[in-house]
Structure formats: structure tokens, C-alpha cells
XYZ file of C-alpha atoms in Angstrom:
442
model
C 22.864 -11.291 15.955
C 19.433 -12.845 15.706
C 16.883 -13.811 18.295
C 14.910 -17.024 18.570
C 12.207 -18.466 20.743
C 14.900 -19.646 23.176
C 15.596 -15.988 23.948
C 11.980 -15.324 24.861
C 11.100 -15.502 28.525
C 7.840 -14.810 30.309
C 6.541 -11.263 30.342
C 6.663 -11.377 34.130
C 10.449 -11.764 34.001
C 11.425 -9.313 31.289
C 10.031 -6.352 29.360
C 11.181 -7.787 26.039
C 13.633 -10.199 24.399
C 17.110 -10.212 25.902
C 19.125 -10.731 22.699
C 19.700 -7.885 20.232
C 17.736 -8.194 17.003
C 18.399 -6.374 13.744
C 14.938 -5.118 12.788
C 14.478 -4.794 9.014
C 11.707 -5.062 6.438
C 12.090 -8.813 6.050
C 10.415 -12.123 6.874
C 12.516 -12.710 9.992
C 11.338 -9.452 11.557
C 7.678 -10.105 10.731
C 7.802 -13.588 12.238
C 9.534 -12.402 15.402
C 7.087 -9.530 15.913
C 4.225 -12.015 15.742
C 5.917 -14.338 18.250
C 6.900 -11.579 20.637
C 3.350 -10.191 20.630
C 2.126 -13.437 22.221
C 4.774 -13.274 24.948
C 5.359 -9.619 25.765
C 2.036 -8.100 24.855
C 1.438 -4.823 23.031
C 4.409 -2.760 24.303
C 8.005 -3.917 24.853
C 11.615 -3.085 24.007
C 14.149 -4.840 21.791
C 17.888 -4.454 22.439
C 19.496 -2.777 19.447
C 22.590 -4.264 17.786
C 25.839 -2.483 18.669
C 24.148 -0.649 21.508
C 22.201 1.793 19.382
C 19.122 3.786 20.324
C 16.414 1.993 22.290
C 13.801 0.283 20.159
C 10.187 0.096 21.259
C 7.525 -2.113 19.712
C 4.076 -0.567 20.169
C 0.847 -2.377 19.339
C -1.476 -0.756 21.842
C -4.024 1.218 19.735
C -4.186 4.113 22.230
C -0.374 4.340 22.290
C -0.288 4.134 18.476
C -2.750 7.027 18.302
C -0.588 8.998 20.717
C 2.514 8.533 18.542
C 1.004 8.909 15.095
C -1.730 11.482 15.729
C -1.862 13.294 19.060
C 1.887 13.771 19.483
C 2.899 13.287 15.859
C 5.018 16.449 15.942
C 7.343 14.769 18.453
C 8.112 11.869 16.107
C 9.926 11.735 12.782
C 10.521 8.885 10.363
C 12.423 5.998 11.882
C 14.309 2.828 10.976
C 14.532 1.836 7.331
C 14.474 5.392 6.010
C 17.859 5.091 4.302
C 16.757 2.116 2.234
C 13.682 3.944 0.931
C 15.620 7.174 0.370
C 17.944 5.308 -1.998
C 14.953 4.913 -4.300
C 12.888 8.012 -3.660
C 15.282 10.788 -2.706
C 13.379 13.355 -0.637
C 9.852 12.484 -1.765
C 7.058 12.797 0.795
C 7.427 9.174 1.898
C 10.810 9.954 3.457
C 11.214 13.725 3.824
C 10.636 15.408 7.173
C 10.195 18.718 8.925
C 9.324 21.964 7.175
C 10.279 20.570 3.770
C 7.853 17.649 4.142
C 5.080 19.993 5.327
C 5.550 22.214 2.283
C 5.614 19.284 -0.146
C 2.534 17.688 1.385
C 0.593 20.961 1.048
C 1.627 21.281 -2.578
C 0.669 17.706 -3.427
C -2.516 17.239 -1.379
C -4.929 19.149 -3.690
C -4.176 16.775 -6.576
C -5.697 13.928 -4.569
C -9.062 15.520 -3.883
C -11.835 13.133 -4.984
C -13.329 15.552 -7.528
C -9.965 15.805 -9.308
C -9.364 12.047 -9.245
C -12.776 11.361 -10.786
C -11.357 12.387 -14.169
C -9.171 9.255 -14.092
C -12.147 6.876 -13.772
C -12.632 6.366 -17.506
C -8.945 5.555 -17.984
C -8.980 3.115 -15.067
C -12.057 1.415 -16.500
C -10.488 1.163 -19.957
C -7.313 -0.473 -18.623
C -9.310 -3.012 -16.642
C -11.384 -3.924 -19.700
C -8.174 -4.464 -21.673
C -6.921 -6.840 -18.977
C -10.296 -8.589 -18.936
C -9.804 -9.481 -22.602
C -6.450 -11.082 -21.779
C -8.059 -13.061 -18.987
C -10.926 -14.118 -21.236
C -8.422 -15.511 -23.731
C -6.646 -17.413 -20.949
C -10.003 -18.758 -19.741
C -10.856 -20.009 -23.235
C -7.514 -21.857 -23.307
C -8.028 -23.076 -19.709
C -4.664 -21.521 -18.857
C -3.786 -20.307 -15.373
C -2.441 -16.777 -15.136
C -0.296 -15.201 -12.467
C -2.656 -12.446 -11.373
C 0.065 -10.869 -9.225
C 2.165 -10.219 -12.348
C -0.780 -9.098 -14.473
C -2.136 -6.726 -11.839
C 1.339 -5.311 -11.263
C 1.432 -4.415 -14.962
C -2.110 -2.992 -14.765
C -1.490 -0.730 -11.788
C 1.812 0.452 -13.250
C 0.088 1.582 -16.446
C -2.669 3.287 -14.443
C -0.246 5.208 -12.252
C 1.910 6.248 -15.222
C -1.102 7.453 -17.203
C -2.454 9.332 -14.194
C 0.910 11.082 -13.781
C 1.896 11.721 -17.385
C -1.449 11.768 -19.207
C -0.993 12.173 -22.943
C 2.784 12.003 -22.502
C 2.446 8.321 -21.587
C 2.631 7.449 -25.287
C 6.029 9.200 -25.503
C 7.137 7.310 -22.416
C 6.520 3.910 -24.021
C 7.587 4.665 -27.581
C 8.617 1.489 -29.361
C 6.355 -0.613 -27.094
C 8.973 -0.505 -24.342
C 7.994 0.813 -20.920
C 11.151 2.002 -19.140
C 9.393 1.654 -15.785
C 8.570 -2.027 -16.352
C 11.468 -2.997 -14.080
C 9.106 -2.191 -11.167
C 6.924 -5.125 -12.235
C 9.680 -7.396 -13.437
C 12.205 -7.156 -10.596
C 11.313 -7.945 -6.985
C 14.671 -7.125 -5.406
C 15.163 -3.573 -4.156
C 18.947 -3.525 -3.817
C 21.622 -0.996 -4.814
C 21.670 -2.275 -8.382
C 17.928 -1.774 -8.685
C 18.178 1.682 -7.090
C 20.804 2.708 -9.662
C 18.618 1.562 -12.559
C 15.576 3.263 -11.081
C 17.418 6.541 -10.574
C 18.363 6.629 -14.241
C 14.642 6.797 -15.001
C 14.654 10.237 -13.426
C 16.166 11.465 -16.697
C 13.090 10.212 -18.526
C 10.885 12.175 -16.133
C 13.033 15.277 -16.583
C 12.739 15.087 -20.374
C 8.938 15.111 -20.080
C 9.111 18.019 -17.639
C 11.293 19.940 -20.112
C 8.716 19.409 -22.850
C 5.887 20.524 -20.557
C 7.721 23.682 -19.535
C 8.303 24.610 -23.179
C 4.612 24.180 -23.974
C 1.640 26.450 -23.325
C -0.599 23.451 -22.635
C -1.571 22.676 -19.050
C -2.962 19.126 -19.126
C -4.871 17.653 -16.219
C -2.726 14.927 -14.675
C -0.572 14.629 -11.589
C 2.497 16.060 -13.289
C 0.446 19.011 -14.497
C -0.701 19.669 -10.951
C 2.805 19.428 -9.505
C 4.164 21.822 -12.118
C 1.412 24.342 -11.381
C 1.490 24.018 -7.579
C 2.726 27.045 -5.627
C 3.370 27.462 -1.929
C 2.168 30.366 0.218
C 5.023 32.512 -1.071
C 4.164 31.773 -4.687
C 7.182 29.478 -5.130
C 7.108 26.284 -7.200
C 8.843 23.017 -6.381
C 12.498 22.783 -7.321
C 13.322 20.491 -10.243
C 14.915 17.960 -7.895
C 11.907 17.943 -5.564
C 9.541 17.594 -8.510
C 11.364 14.551 -9.874
C 11.523 12.954 -6.414
C 7.768 13.385 -5.943
C 7.005 11.923 -9.362
C 9.206 8.902 -8.649
C 7.533 8.521 -5.242
C 4.070 8.566 -6.814
C 5.115 5.897 -9.305
C 6.445 3.508 -6.661
C 3.848 4.142 -3.955
C 0.929 4.224 -6.373
C 1.907 0.999 -8.056
C 3.247 -1.586 -5.631
C 0.820 -1.232 -2.724
C -2.361 -1.469 -4.801
C -0.973 -4.315 -6.888
C -0.068 -6.360 -3.810
C -3.461 -5.835 -2.180
C -5.392 -6.895 -5.291
C -3.266 -10.005 -5.779
C -4.044 -11.084 -2.211
C -7.723 -10.273 -2.733
C -7.960 -12.688 -5.663
C -6.259 -15.418 -3.682
C -8.777 -15.092 -0.859
C -11.812 -14.671 -3.128
C -10.818 -17.806 -5.038
C -10.438 -19.742 -1.779
C -13.837 -18.646 -0.473
C -16.612 -19.401 -3.004
C -19.268 -17.982 -0.667
C -17.449 -14.649 -0.601
C -17.108 -14.708 -4.385
C -20.808 -15.465 -4.861
C -21.897 -12.660 -2.520
C -19.574 -10.158 -4.205
C -20.803 -11.206 -7.651
C -24.421 -10.808 -6.576
C -23.647 -7.267 -5.467
C -21.937 -6.256 -8.716
C -24.574 -7.990 -10.857
C -27.176 -5.682 -9.328
C -25.401 -2.654 -10.820
C -26.102 -1.098 -14.186
C -22.930 -1.069 -16.267
C -23.223 2.652 -16.981
C -23.429 3.444 -13.263
C -20.155 1.748 -12.355
C -17.723 4.642 -13.086
C -19.697 6.914 -10.798
C -19.876 4.352 -8.001
C -16.310 3.129 -7.708
C -14.762 6.445 -6.668
C -16.515 6.657 -3.291
C -17.926 4.455 -0.562
C -21.460 3.432 -1.519
C -24.177 1.265 0.013
C -24.380 -0.421 -3.372
C -20.789 -1.643 -3.031
C -20.676 -2.322 0.697
C -19.568 -5.926 0.331
C -16.904 -5.105 -2.276
C -15.523 -2.540 0.172
C -15.671 -5.157 2.941
C -13.634 -7.556 0.760
C -11.037 -4.837 0.195
C -10.845 -3.910 3.880
C -10.564 -7.533 4.961
C -7.767 -8.079 2.452
C -5.965 -4.996 3.754
C -6.462 -6.250 7.302
C -4.777 -9.585 6.643
C -2.209 -8.304 4.136
C -1.480 -4.610 4.778
C 1.052 -3.649 2.082
C 2.819 -1.253 4.440
C 3.203 -3.905 7.119
C 5.931 -2.208 9.196
C 5.974 1.469 10.221
C 8.737 3.218 12.115
C 9.039 6.486 13.983
C 11.883 8.207 15.840
C 11.313 10.377 18.894
C 12.744 13.810 18.129
C 12.131 14.876 21.730
C 11.296 13.176 25.005
C 7.734 11.998 25.465
C 5.657 9.865 27.812
C 2.567 7.690 27.598
C 1.260 6.407 30.904
C 4.178 4.728 32.652
C 6.276 4.578 29.497
C 9.072 7.129 29.169
C 10.292 7.732 25.623
C 13.704 9.373 25.262
C 14.749 11.574 22.371
C 16.264 9.334 19.711
C 14.277 6.222 20.667
C 13.012 4.195 17.725
C 9.350 3.127 17.622
C 8.145 0.156 15.571
C 4.477 -0.392 14.734
C 3.316 -3.286 12.576
C -0.191 -3.040 11.079
C 0.225 -6.732 10.227
C 0.443 -7.568 13.936
C -2.257 -5.091 14.987
C -4.654 -6.388 12.341
C -4.345 -9.956 13.653
C -4.566 -9.220 17.368
C -7.360 -11.356 18.926
C -7.931 -8.598 21.488
C -9.608 -6.561 18.749
C -10.536 -9.131 16.114
C -12.552 -12.335 16.396
C -10.974 -15.245 14.487
C -8.184 -12.880 13.420
C -6.501 -15.230 10.942
C -9.722 -15.992 9.050
C -10.766 -14.154 5.900
C -14.225 -12.861 6.766
C -15.246 -9.693 4.901
C -18.646 -9.671 6.626
C -16.951 -8.450 9.810
C -16.609 -5.029 8.140
C -20.366 -4.811 7.690
C -20.815 -4.724 11.461
C -20.991 -1.603 13.567
C -17.910 -0.878 15.645
C -15.410 -3.006 13.709
C -12.676 -2.868 14.761
C -13.378 -2.338 18.445
C -10.452 0.128 18.593
C -9.983 2.690 15.816
C -6.210 2.331 15.679
C -6.301 -1.456 15.527
C -6.853 -1.029 11.783
C -4.728 1.360 9.731
C -3.653 -0.040 6.354
C -2.995 3.502 5.112
C -1.176 4.578 8.308
C -2.667 7.442 10.329
C -2.208 11.045 11.369
C -0.408 13.746 9.379
C 1.511 11.114 7.399
C -1.635 9.201 6.479
C -1.325 7.912 2.890
C -2.210 10.733 0.519
C -3.258 8.219 -2.150
C -5.859 6.274 -0.136
C -8.831 7.524 -2.134
C -7.244 6.662 -5.475
C -6.140 3.248 -4.233
C -9.669 2.414 -3.072
C -11.079 3.603 -6.398
C -8.646 1.418 -8.352
C -9.417 -1.638 -6.238
C -13.187 -1.194 -6.477
C -13.053 -0.651 -10.233
C -10.891 -3.729 -10.748
C -12.953 -6.101 -8.615
C -16.286 -4.893 -9.999
C -15.096 -5.205 -13.601
C -13.655 -8.682 -13.189
C -16.268 -10.216 -10.889
C -18.988 -9.323 -13.407
C -17.127 -11.389 -15.982
C -15.213 -14.157 -14.214
C -15.152 -16.588 -11.328
C -11.624 -17.267 -10.024
C -10.291 -20.746 -9.209
C -7.006 -20.913 -7.321
C -4.543 -23.029 -9.318
C -1.671 -23.242 -6.834
C -0.635 -26.324 -4.898
C 0.062 -24.268 -1.768
C -0.693 -20.771 -0.472
C 1.401 -17.961 -1.941
C 4.560 -17.203 -0.007
C 4.310 -14.130 2.207
C 7.225 -11.954 1.189
C 7.892 -9.206 3.726
C 9.926 -6.468 2.146
C 9.024 -2.797 2.051
C 5.587 -4.083 0.997
C 3.887 -7.324 1.935
C 3.395 -9.235 -1.294
C 2.984 -12.758 -2.679
C 6.557 -13.765 -3.367
C 5.861 -16.612 -5.778
C 2.810 -15.304 -7.595
C -0.919 -16.053 -7.400
C -1.951 -18.565 -10.104
C -5.631 -18.308 -11.018
C -7.781 -20.086 -13.593
C -10.652 -17.934 -14.788
C -14.118 -19.271 -15.473
C -16.109 -17.024 -17.782
C -19.520 -16.325 -16.330
C -22.011 -17.542 -18.884
C -24.674 -14.950 -18.177
C -22.207 -12.165 -18.986
C -20.118 -13.868 -21.662
């Protein structure tokens, strides 16, 4: 049973919509959360279909902090977990409790900035290869779908960062078995079955690694070497689940964010010009050492990334489940209650953002933006904060710096890209761009 605006009454009359609504990672849910925010404010309840557990929508930053940080131990993963588990088994995106804590501790060291810096040369090389493709398209005055191209780029980067030298074995015969992640948008049971079969490919590489004395530096090498406090390694099943999780999480979110960034940069020539001026001031040889951390020399590039993530947070809907009773102010949360938090809604709330629907990277150059810390959280927050944030930021900086030094984008679509709200928020019909080669760098 769905809800509509006819079900919405004034906040003075009700604490939320009266009709049950089946919350899911889809466009209908995103649209209704935006509408309900205007009527019911930052905290309200939605009746669950078939009389299930109470469902709270929380977009008060202090309440969000309470749930995700201060009382995080009282909340587990919530709605939508089964759909993700179909793909990722018990990887850290979906696992909980003591098992999740152990896995997070084993994985976390691989994402320290000094370890990730060794991937910078590879990331730069892959971006230069894509730049040559875009240069050829520019010479032919052909529009390219940057969403598709960047999806391919980020997939190669994540696979090479996981498998290192074994990447060449993975794509023997010029066929990448993981290309279905870029080629298929639907995440249904059929897709899940195909994706699961790729676990055998991962296991074959693990078998080869275990039979070898070599200990290469890559994510798989780290996971194989990781030991818990008792000296125990991950089980084979856990290892495969974490590898598959890294592939999906490290690919789709970054790809979606960069596609949206190009759409907005192309639509705002003044933003493009300011970003190009910043990257033109860099020496080419300094770029690899700059992109893997926040730098005053890339402040505006970072602002472009943050503003893109504000308007188009890939993880646009987060859910939690109360594992025990809790309270925040006058709100009483019962064990089993479901909590829904949408960064998409929070990031566009005029209470915390001026002109919230406008693309304005300069806002992130101001002190105190946003006015509330938990009004902006594209990588979630608290103990389950995205472990790959640093690598994602490095990839996005490297990509934008490389391409803006060489090209000026011109949006070639007749209408804005369709917002497709699935597990990630992505452009559903592509982002067509015509590239103009910058003469001074051609």
C-alpha cells in the first residue's frame, strides 16, 4: 500500500503519515521522504505494512548523532539488509555484532593513508589511459557517456588495488568477469546469482596466493595476512565476502559521485574555470603527492567533491534497528524499532543549508559549513563510518585534477540525468558530455 500527498495532514494533527508505506531503496521512497520532511519536520513515524515494527524517520542532526555515534551500540543494521546480503554475504557492510567488530579490526589497517599511497601511481595511470579515450572522442566531436566510462575506470582501479599483479590473470583473454557491475544496473536475484559465481574466481586467486611464498602489497595480500588478537586469520568464506564487498562498495559509490560531478561542472562554467585555475597552478610531478590528502592547493577541488556528495550522496538511505530500548528527549524508541536516515534529505534541508538545491562548491570554503556537523555525512558516521573514505577522496581528486587540466566539459543532454534511487543514487540514463581539449595543454 502506498502513500500520497492526500495522506499527508498538518504536523499539528498527526506525528506522521497515516497510511502504511513500504520503505525501500527506490525513487518512490526518496520522493516521499522529501515531501514528508516539509510537512512533519525532522522526526516522525511511518506506519509499517502488515503491522510490523515501528518505523521512525530521523533527520535531526543531534538525534542522528545520538543513533549513529553516541548510542551506536544500541542500534544494528536495519531495513534493506536482506537485499544487500544477497550480494555481499557477511561482508562488513551487512555483518553485525562481534563478528563485524572482528572483521572491521582486521580490515581497517589496509586503509591507512600511508598504505593507500602506494596505489597513487596506478590510479594516475588509469586516469591517463581514460584521458586518451576522451581526447579521441573530442577530436571526433563525439559525446561520451561519462557515467559508463567512469564506472569502467573505477572498477579497474578497485580490482587492481585488490588483486595487484593477479589482475592480469583475472582479465585473461581481454574479458573482465566483473564487468557485469558496470554493464548491468539491476540488482535482482538473477544478478545476485551471477555475481556470486564470481566468488569462485576470487577463490582461485586466493588458492594461488596461498601456494606461493610471495606476499604482494594489495588489499587481498593484507586480508590474507591479517590476524586477530588470538592470532587467527579470516575464514575462507569471510575472506571472499570481504573481497566481494570491497569490489562493490569501492566501485559503485565513487563512480556515481564522479558522474554527477561532471554533470554539475559542465552546467556551471564558472565552477569549471575556478577548478581549472586551481589545477593549472600545480606542477604535474606534484600531483600524485597532493591527491591523497586534503591540501590548501586543492581546496576548491575538494569543495567541488563535497558539494557533489551533498547533492548526490551515493548512500542516500541509511537504516538502523534498535536492539534495545532507547530515548532521545521526548522520543521513546522501543527494541525492534526501525530507524531511517536519509543523507539526501539532510543535505538539502534549508535549516542547515542556504539555497540547498543549488550547486555551490564555494559554500565548503566557508567556516562552519554545515552549521550542524551531522547535517552532512556522505560516508555515514560513527563506528560504521565508511572505511574507504580516504581512498574514495583520493580517486576523485586524482580523476578531476587529471581531466580538468586537459579538458573542458560541455553537457550534451537535452534534459538533466534521471535520478535513480537504488542502493546507490546514480544517473539512471547516463551523463553525455562533449569534451573540449584545452589548447594550452593539448
